[in-house]
XYZ file of C-alpha atoms in Angstrom:
59
model
C 0.000 0.000 0.000
C 2.865 2.357 0.819
C 4.464 1.678 -2.568
C 1.200 2.462 -4.348
C 0.810 5.759 -2.485
C 4.436 6.654 -3.186
C 4.024 5.873 -6.897
C 0.863 7.979 -7.069
C 2.549 10.896 -5.312
C 5.560 10.749 -7.639
C 3.408 10.580 -10.756
C 1.372 13.619 -9.638
C 4.556 15.551 -8.861
C 6.040 14.687 -12.242
C 3.001 15.811 -14.228
C 2.694 19.154 -12.408
C 6.006 20.264 -13.880
C 4.333 20.499 -17.317
C 1.196 22.308 -16.115
C 2.148 25.598 -17.790
C 2.598 24.107 -21.234
C 5.350 24.933 -23.667
C 6.476 28.542 -24.044
C 6.990 30.212 -27.404
C 10.616 29.979 -28.535
C 12.441 33.306 -28.530
C 14.152 33.893 -31.857
C 17.201 36.153 -31.924
C 17.553 38.452 -34.930
C 19.983 37.277 -37.595
C 23.274 39.188 -37.688
C 23.736 41.518 -40.661
C 26.912 40.827 -42.603
C 28.216 43.719 -44.683
C 29.877 42.908 -47.987
C 33.532 43.850 -48.121
C 34.690 46.005 -51.019
C 37.217 44.592 -53.402
C 40.873 45.136 -52.594
C 41.639 46.475 -56.075
C 39.712 49.707 -55.420
C 42.421 51.005 -53.094
C 45.246 50.511 -55.616
C 43.699 52.198 -58.687
C 44.340 55.789 -57.565
C 48.038 55.259 -56.668
C 48.621 53.482 -60.004
C 47.032 56.359 -61.910
C 49.162 58.819 -59.973
C 52.280 56.805 -60.797
C 51.381 56.778 -64.487
C 50.840 60.552 -64.468
C 54.167 61.157 -62.718
C 55.956 58.877 -65.177
C 54.309 60.665 -68.110
C 55.279 64.060 -66.716
C 58.876 62.934 -66.117
C 59.261 61.621 -69.650
C 58.580 65.068 -71.209
């Protein structure tokens, strides 16, 4: 009889943990990744300047 009462008490205690139901999952916003510019954009201006200096020096 004691085992039956203990089993009943444990089963009631175990089911009360789920009385609230499942909560809505909280979704975090996705991180925004910015596209990197190409590395050739930073070298165009110095190359043009070098060409202009070389053209000016050749005259």
